[in-house]
XYZ file of C-alpha atoms in Angstrom:
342
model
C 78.135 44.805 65.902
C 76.515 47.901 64.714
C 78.283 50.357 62.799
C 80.257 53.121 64.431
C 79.506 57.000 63.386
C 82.606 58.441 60.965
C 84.943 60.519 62.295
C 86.223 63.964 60.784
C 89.338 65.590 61.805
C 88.809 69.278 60.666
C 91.967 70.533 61.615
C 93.550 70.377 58.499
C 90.713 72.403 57.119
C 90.994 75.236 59.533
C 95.143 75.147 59.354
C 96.309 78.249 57.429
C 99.151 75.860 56.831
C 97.541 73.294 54.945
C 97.388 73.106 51.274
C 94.616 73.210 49.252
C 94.921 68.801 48.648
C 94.902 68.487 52.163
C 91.372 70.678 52.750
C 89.643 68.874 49.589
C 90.268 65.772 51.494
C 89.200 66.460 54.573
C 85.914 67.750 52.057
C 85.333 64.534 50.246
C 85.378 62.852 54.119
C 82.948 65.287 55.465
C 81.006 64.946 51.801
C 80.602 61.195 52.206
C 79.855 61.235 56.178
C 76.575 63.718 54.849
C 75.581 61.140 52.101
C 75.671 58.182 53.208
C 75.481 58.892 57.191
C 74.138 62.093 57.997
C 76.286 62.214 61.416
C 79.552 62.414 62.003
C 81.952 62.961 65.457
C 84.017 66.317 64.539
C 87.803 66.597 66.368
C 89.843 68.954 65.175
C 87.928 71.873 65.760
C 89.342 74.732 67.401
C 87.012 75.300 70.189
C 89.337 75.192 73.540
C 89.237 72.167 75.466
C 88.194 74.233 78.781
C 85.988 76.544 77.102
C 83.942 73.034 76.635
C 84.315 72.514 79.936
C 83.112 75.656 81.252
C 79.848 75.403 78.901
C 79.023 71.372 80.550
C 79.797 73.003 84.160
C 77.394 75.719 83.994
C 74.829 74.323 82.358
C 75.301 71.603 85.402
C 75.148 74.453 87.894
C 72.059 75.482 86.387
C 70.015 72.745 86.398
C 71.106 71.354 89.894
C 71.184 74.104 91.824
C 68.769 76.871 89.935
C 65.864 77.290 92.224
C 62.183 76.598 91.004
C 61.331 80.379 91.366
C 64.273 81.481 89.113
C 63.369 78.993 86.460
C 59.965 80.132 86.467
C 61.282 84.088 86.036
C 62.473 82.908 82.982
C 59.990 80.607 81.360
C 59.081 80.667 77.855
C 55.920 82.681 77.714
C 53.436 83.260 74.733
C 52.867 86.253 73.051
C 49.731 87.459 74.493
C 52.096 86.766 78.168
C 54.708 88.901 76.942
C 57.148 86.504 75.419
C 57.857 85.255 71.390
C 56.972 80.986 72.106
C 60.695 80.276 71.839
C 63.213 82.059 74.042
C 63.517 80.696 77.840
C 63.245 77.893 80.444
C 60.890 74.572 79.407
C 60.232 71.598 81.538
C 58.202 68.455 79.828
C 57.361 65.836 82.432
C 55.303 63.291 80.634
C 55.088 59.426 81.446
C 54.363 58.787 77.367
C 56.354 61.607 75.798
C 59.374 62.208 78.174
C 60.977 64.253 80.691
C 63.307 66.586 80.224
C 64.463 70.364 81.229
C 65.946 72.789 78.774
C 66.711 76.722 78.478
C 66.542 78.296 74.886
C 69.213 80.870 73.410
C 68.443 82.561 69.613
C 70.485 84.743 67.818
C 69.611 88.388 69.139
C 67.268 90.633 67.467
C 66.262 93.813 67.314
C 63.606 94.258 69.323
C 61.800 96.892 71.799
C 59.657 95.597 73.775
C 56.331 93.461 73.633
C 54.150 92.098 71.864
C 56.928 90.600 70.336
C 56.283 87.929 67.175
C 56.997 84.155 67.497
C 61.028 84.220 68.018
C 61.618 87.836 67.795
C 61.856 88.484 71.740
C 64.879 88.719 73.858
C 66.582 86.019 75.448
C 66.177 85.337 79.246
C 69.568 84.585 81.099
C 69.411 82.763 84.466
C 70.776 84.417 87.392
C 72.701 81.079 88.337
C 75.078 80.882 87.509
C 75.751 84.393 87.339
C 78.264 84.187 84.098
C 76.780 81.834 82.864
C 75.469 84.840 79.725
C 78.880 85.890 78.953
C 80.765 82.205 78.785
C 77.932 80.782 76.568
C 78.084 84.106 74.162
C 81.968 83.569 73.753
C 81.166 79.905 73.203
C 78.390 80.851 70.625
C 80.373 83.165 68.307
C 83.322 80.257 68.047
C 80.461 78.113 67.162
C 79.491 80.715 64.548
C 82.685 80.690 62.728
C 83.063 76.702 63.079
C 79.619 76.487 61.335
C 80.679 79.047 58.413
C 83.973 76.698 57.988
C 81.802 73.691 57.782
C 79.749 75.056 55.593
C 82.610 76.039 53.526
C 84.192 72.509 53.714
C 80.725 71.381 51.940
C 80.322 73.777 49.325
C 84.091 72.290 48.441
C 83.055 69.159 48.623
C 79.473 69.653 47.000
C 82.010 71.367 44.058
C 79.511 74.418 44.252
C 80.351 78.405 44.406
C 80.886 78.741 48.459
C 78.791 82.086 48.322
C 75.446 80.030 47.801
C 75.607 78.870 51.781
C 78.179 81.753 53.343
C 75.511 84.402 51.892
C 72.955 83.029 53.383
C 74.407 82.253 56.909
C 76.231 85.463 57.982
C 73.230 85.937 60.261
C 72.433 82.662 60.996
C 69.498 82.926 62.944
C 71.120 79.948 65.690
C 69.385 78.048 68.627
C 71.647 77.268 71.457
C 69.731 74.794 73.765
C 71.123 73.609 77.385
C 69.370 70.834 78.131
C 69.255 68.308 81.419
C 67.904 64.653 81.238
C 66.920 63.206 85.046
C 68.491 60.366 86.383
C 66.429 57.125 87.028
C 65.031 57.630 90.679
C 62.984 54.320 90.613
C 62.637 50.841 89.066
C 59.457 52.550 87.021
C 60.887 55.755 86.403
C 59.267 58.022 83.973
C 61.181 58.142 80.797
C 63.812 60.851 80.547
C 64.424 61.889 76.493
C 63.068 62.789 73.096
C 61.233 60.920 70.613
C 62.520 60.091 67.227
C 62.889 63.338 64.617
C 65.150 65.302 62.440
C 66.288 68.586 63.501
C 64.931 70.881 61.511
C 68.271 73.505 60.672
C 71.515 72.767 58.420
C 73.711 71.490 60.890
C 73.833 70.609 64.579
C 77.005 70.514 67.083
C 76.174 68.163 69.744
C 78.433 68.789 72.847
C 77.533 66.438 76.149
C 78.993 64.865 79.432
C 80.594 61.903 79.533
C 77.273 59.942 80.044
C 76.625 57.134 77.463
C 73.943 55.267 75.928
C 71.950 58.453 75.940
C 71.435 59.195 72.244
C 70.845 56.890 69.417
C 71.116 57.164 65.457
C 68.841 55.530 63.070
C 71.538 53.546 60.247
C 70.812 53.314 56.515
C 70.101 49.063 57.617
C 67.216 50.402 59.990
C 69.011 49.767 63.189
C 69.393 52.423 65.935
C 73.339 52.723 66.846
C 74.377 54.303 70.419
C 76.496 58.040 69.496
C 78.450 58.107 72.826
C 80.553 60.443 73.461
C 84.181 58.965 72.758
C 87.134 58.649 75.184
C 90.941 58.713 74.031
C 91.133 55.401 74.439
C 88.362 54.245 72.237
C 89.863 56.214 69.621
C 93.314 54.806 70.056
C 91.710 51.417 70.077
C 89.560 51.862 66.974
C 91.987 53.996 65.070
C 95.779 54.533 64.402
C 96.441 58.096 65.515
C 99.750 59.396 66.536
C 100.181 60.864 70.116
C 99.725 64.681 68.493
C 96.562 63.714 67.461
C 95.353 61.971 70.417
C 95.916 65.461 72.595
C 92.594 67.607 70.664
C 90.569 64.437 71.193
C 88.763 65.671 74.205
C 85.465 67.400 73.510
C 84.588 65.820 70.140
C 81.254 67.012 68.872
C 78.142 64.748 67.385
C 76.792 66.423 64.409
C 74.228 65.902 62.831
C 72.469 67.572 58.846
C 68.870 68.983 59.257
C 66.342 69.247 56.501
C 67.309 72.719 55.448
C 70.735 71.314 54.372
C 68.818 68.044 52.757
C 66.400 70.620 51.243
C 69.895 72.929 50.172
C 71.338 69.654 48.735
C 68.589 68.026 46.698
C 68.454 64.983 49.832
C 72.342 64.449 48.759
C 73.064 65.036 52.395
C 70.919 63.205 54.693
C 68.954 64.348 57.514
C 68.837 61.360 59.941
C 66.524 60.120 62.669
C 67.597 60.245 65.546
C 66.259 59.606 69.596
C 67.289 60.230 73.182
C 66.313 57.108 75.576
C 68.662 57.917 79.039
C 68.142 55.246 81.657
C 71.368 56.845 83.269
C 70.968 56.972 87.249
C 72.079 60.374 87.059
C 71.882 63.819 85.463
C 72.875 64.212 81.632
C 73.817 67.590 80.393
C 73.660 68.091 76.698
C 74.250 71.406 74.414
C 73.375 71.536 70.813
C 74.026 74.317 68.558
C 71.671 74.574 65.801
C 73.615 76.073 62.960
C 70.619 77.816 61.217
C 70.047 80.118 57.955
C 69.571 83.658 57.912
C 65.819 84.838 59.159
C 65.000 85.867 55.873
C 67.313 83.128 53.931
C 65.636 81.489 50.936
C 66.679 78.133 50.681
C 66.913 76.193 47.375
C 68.798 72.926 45.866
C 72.694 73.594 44.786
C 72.300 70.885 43.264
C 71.183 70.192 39.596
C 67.954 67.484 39.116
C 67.863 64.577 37.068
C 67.748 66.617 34.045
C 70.599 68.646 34.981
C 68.780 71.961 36.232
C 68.529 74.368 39.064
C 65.237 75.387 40.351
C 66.018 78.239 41.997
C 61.903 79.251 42.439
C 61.398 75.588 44.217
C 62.637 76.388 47.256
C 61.930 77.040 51.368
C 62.341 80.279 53.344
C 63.887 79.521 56.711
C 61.419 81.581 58.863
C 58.671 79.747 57.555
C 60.243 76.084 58.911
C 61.010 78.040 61.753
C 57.447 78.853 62.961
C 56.040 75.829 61.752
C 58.547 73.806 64.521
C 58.221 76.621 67.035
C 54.333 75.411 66.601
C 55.130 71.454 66.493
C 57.703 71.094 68.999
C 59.389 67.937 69.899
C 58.156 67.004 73.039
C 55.133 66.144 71.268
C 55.828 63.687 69.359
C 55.970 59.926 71.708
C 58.745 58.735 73.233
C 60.167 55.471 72.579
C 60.657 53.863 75.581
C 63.734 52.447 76.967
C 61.977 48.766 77.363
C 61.657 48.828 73.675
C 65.370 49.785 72.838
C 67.945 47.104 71.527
């Protein structure tokens, strides 16, 4: 049986109420989940149950009932077409490297008008559904603080001065993607997902539907392990939780370390392949937040090298891994297809 992804229960970290024993262990689990994993399922987090709810509904809304003419208003469009390569509506519909629809959010900017410079644009909000701008932004700034207390939950487990990741993220230059995987419509379909990578950021907060067998994880033993989303009753099957802890269960989010944080943490913390293969007969709906660095954020190890010292000149600036993605997307890279999955 493969192995199952660890589970963190961050509530004690948030809790005001907590003491400081009680946060340094919920550290060392969320320290040891980023070496030896590099994704983890996160309860316990704060964001409200139909707040998550709202998000998956809307982002259904869009992609089922936005009309082709709408999604082309807001397409991503190159610079010399007015737009910055990033911000906007992208459909890939490719029998060897997948098919897939998603819509683009970055933190805003200030900006005027074009020719704007790769990411620097404005974002381009959908008309349906109409709030569709004002849930996700609420959504987005409780995501913002979640991914400052993870971060701080890291530097405590790390045992590093906190201010070396919450200086560098109080912009955090974030990527919120919605994203919509087709259903199977024949017994040949094209292949709906992405092909194996690492996100490129610190951290990622996976939210989805309820649809499984979607998204797989490469383990440290080189086999690829399903990270469905997880109903109560998995968790009360799998784990000894008391009815209290059962109710915040709902909306549990995959995350996942990029290879700014395995760049931040000498490869300490693990940036892990992973894949989406969906052979579902219907519509997936998945939202990542990419947790990002500031634009301008120089990133370099925290921690010490085998001869006990800190390079602080070796080092990446964020909006130099930024462009180089922007200009290497995903949907490049092959697909693997379903035939060929365990």
């Amino acid at each position: 049986m493969a192995a199952a992804l660890p589970i963190i229960d961050f509530a004690p970290f948030l809790s005001p109420n907590s003491t400081l024993s009680q946060k340094e262990d919920v550290a060392k689990e969320l320290d040891r989940a980023c070496r030896e994993v590099g994704f983890f399922y996160l309860k316990g987090h704060g964001i409200p149950e139909d707040m998550i709810a709202s998000m998956l509904a809307k982002a259904r809304d869009f992609f089922e009932n936005a009309t082709a003419e709408e999604k082309g208003k807001i397409a991503i469009k190159n610079i010399k077409q007015g737009g910055d390569n990033a911000r906007g509506w992208l459909r890939v519909e490719n029998s060897e490297k997948g098919s897939h629809e998603a819509v683009d959010f970055y933190r805003p900017v200030e900006t005027q008008s074009p020719p704007y410079t790769t990411g620097m644009g404005v974002n381009q909000w959908p008309s349906t559904p109409p709030d569709l701008q004002d849930i996700t932004e609420t959504y987005i700034k409780r995501l913002e603080h979640l991914g400052c207390e993870v971060m701080r939950a890291m530097a405590m487990g790390l045992q590093v001065d906190p201010s070396v990741f919450l200086d560098r993220i109080n912009k955090a230059f974030w990527n919120l993607r919605i994203l919509g995987y087709e259903g199977r419509k024949s017994k040949k379909p094209k292949p709906a997902g992405i092909g194996e990578h690492t996100d490129y950021g610190i951290l990622t907060f996976l939210l989805t539907d309820a649809t499984k067998q979607s998204l797989q994880v490469l383990s440290k033993s080189g086999e690829w392990i399903w990270a469905d989303p997880i109903e109560v009753n998995e968790f009360q099957s799998r784990y000894e939780f008391t009815q209290a802890n059962l109710n915040n269960l709902k909306g549990c989010y995959v995350c996942n370390i990029g290879d700014m944080l395995a760049e931040w943490t000498r490869g300490a913390y693990k940036s892990t392949l992973h894949r989406v293969c969906h052979t579902s007969d219907s519509l997936r709906i998945s939202i990542p937040f990419f947790f990002d660095p500031n634009w301008d954020a120089f990133i370099s190890p925290v921690l010490p090298d085998a001869d006990g010292k800190l390079n602080e000149v070796q080092g990446i600036r964020y909006r130099d891994k930024f462009l180089q993605s922007v200009d290497y997307p995903l949907w490049r890279k092959p697909l693997v297809e379903p035939a060929l999955m365990p």
